[in-house]
mmCIF file of C-alpha atoms in Angstrom:
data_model
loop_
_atom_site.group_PDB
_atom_site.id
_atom_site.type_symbol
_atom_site.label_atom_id
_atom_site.label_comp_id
_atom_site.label_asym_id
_atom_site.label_seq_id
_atom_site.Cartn_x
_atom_site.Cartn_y
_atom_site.Cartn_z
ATOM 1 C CA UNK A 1 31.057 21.542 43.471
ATOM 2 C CA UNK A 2 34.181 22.627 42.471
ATOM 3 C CA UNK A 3 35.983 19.787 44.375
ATOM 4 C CA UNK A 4 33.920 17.270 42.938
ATOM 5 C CA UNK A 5 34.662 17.840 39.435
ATOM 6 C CA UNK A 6 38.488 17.990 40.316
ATOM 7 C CA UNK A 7 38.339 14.822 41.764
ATOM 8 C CA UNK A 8 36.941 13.233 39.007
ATOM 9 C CA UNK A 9 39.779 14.678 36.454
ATOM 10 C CA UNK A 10 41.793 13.201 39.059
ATOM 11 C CA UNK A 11 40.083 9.805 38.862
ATOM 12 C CA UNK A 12 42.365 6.691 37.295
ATOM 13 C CA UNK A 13 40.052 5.738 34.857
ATOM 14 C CA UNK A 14 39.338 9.285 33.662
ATOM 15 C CA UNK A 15 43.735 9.370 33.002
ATOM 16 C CA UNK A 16 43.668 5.591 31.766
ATOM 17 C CA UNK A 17 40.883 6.417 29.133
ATOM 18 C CA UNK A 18 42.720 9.446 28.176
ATOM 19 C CA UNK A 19 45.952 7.662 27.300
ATOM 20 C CA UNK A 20 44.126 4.915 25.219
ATOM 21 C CA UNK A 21 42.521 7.886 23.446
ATOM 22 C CA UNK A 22 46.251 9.726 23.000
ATOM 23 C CA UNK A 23 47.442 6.240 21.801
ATOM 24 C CA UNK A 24 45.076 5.929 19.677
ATOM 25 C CA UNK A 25 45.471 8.803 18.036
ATOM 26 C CA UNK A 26 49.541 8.658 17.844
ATOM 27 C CA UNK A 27 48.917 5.216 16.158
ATOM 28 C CA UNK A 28 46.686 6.159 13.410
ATOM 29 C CA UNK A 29 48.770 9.119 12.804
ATOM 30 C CA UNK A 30 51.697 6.806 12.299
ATOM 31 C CA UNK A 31 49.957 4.769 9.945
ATOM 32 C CA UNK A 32 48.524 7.764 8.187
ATOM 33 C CA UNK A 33 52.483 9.578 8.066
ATOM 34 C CA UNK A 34 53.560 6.148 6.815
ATOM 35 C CA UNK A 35 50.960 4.861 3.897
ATOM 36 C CA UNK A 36 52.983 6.880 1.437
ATOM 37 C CA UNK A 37 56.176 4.625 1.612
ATOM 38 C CA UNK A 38 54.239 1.459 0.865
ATOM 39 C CA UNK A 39 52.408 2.402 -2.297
ATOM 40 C CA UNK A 40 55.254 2.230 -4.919
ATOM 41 C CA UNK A 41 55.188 5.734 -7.400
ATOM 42 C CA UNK A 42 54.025 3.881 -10.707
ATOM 43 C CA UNK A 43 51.016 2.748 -8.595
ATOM 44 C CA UNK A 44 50.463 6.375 -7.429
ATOM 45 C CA UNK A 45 50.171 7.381 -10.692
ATOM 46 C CA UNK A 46 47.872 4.590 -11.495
ATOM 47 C CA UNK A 47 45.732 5.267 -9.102
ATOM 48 C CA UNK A 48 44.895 8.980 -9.770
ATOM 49 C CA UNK A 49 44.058 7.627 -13.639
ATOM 50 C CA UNK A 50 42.354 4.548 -13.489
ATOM 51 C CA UNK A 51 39.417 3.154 -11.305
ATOM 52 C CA UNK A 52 40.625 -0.358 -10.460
ATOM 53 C CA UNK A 53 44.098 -1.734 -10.681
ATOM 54 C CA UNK A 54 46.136 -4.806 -10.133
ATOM 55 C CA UNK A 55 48.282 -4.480 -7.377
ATOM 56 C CA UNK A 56 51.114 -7.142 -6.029
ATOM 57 C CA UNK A 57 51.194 -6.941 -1.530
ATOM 58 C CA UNK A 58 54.175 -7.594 0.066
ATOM 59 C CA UNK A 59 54.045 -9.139 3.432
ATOM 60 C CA UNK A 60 56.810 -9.904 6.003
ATOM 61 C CA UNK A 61 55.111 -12.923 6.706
ATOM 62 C CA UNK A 62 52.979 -15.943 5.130
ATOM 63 C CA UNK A 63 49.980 -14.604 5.071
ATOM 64 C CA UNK A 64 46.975 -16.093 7.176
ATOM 65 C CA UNK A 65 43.138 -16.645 6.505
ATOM 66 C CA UNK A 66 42.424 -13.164 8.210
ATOM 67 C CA UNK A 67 44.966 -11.806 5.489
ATOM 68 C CA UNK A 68 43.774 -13.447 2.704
ATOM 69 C CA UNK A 69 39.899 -12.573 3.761
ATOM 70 C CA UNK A 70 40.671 -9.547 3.729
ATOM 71 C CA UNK A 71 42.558 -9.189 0.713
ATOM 72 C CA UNK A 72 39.492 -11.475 -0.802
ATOM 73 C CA UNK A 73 37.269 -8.551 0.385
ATOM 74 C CA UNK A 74 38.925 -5.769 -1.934
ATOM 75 C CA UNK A 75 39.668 -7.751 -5.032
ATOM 76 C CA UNK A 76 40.302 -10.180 -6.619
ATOM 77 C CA UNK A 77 42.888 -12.658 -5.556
ATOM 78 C CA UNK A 78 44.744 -14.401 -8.384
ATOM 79 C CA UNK A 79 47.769 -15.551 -6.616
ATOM 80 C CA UNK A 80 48.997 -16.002 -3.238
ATOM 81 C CA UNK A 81 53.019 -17.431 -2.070
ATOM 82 C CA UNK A 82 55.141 -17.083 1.252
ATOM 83 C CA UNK A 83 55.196 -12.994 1.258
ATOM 84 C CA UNK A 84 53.038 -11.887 -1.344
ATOM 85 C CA UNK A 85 49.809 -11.397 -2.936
ATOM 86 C CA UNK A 86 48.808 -10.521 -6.556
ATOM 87 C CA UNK A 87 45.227 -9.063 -6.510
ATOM 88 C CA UNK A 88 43.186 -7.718 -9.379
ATOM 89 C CA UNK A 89 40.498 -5.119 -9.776
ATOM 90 C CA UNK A 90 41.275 -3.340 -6.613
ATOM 91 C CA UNK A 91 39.300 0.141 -6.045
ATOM 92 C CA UNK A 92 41.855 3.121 -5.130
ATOM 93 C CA UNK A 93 40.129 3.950 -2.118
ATOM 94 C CA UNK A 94 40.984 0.431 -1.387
ATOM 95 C CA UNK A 95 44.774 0.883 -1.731
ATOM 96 C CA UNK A 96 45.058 3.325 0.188
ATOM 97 C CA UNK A 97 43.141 1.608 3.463
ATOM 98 C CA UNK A 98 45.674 -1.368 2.599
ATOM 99 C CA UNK A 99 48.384 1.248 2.778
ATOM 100 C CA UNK A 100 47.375 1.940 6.378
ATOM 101 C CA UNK A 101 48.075 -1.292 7.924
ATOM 102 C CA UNK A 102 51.383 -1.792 9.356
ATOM 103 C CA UNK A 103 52.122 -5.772 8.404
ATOM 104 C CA UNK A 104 51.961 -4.195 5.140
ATOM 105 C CA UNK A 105 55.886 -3.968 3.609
ATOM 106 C CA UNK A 106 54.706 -2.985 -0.131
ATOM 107 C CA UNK A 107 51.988 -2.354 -2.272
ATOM 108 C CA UNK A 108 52.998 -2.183 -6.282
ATOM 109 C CA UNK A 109 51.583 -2.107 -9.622
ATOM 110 C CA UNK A 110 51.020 -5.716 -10.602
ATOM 111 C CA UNK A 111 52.100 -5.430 -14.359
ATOM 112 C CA UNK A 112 50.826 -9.267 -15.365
#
């Protein structure tokens, strides 16, 4: 029996799963290390006072109708250009899941 069950650690797809899983894992923790740096400090401190804020989103790119759905999802959307987005009554737990993805440059306190 013992044999057995070291030949199935030994397996390919038993190793393949188990670097998905450790990539995985490495990738959220990147976007968890890195959320901070895209939520500007006035916004912080927005968010621990108020329930909903208006927050401008920075892209690197035009954004696309998966972008703007989601965006459309959390608030919203007043105004739209090349790179950014100006959305309104956006929850803080919100933010901070926006924070998380990585074609994400910025997130600030949209003061209009």
């Amino acid at each position: 029996m013992f044999n057995k069950s070291r030949s199935f650690i030994r397996h390919p797809s038993i190793w393949f799963t188990c670097l998905i899983l450790v990539l995985l894992l490495a990738w959220q923790g990147w976007a968890f290390a890195t959320m901070n740096e895209r939520i500007t400090p006035d916004l912080k401190t927005a968010l621990e006072s108020q329930k909903y804020v208006n927050i401008k989103v920075v892209l690197p790119f035009s954004p696309e109708p998966f972008h703007m759905e989601k965006f459309h999802d959390m608030g919203t959307v007043i105004f739209a250009n090349e790179n950014s987005i100006m959305i309104n009554r956006v929850k803080a737990k919100d933010v901070w899941s926006l924070a998380r993805e990585y074609w994400i440059t910025s997130i600030a306190l949209n003061h209009q």
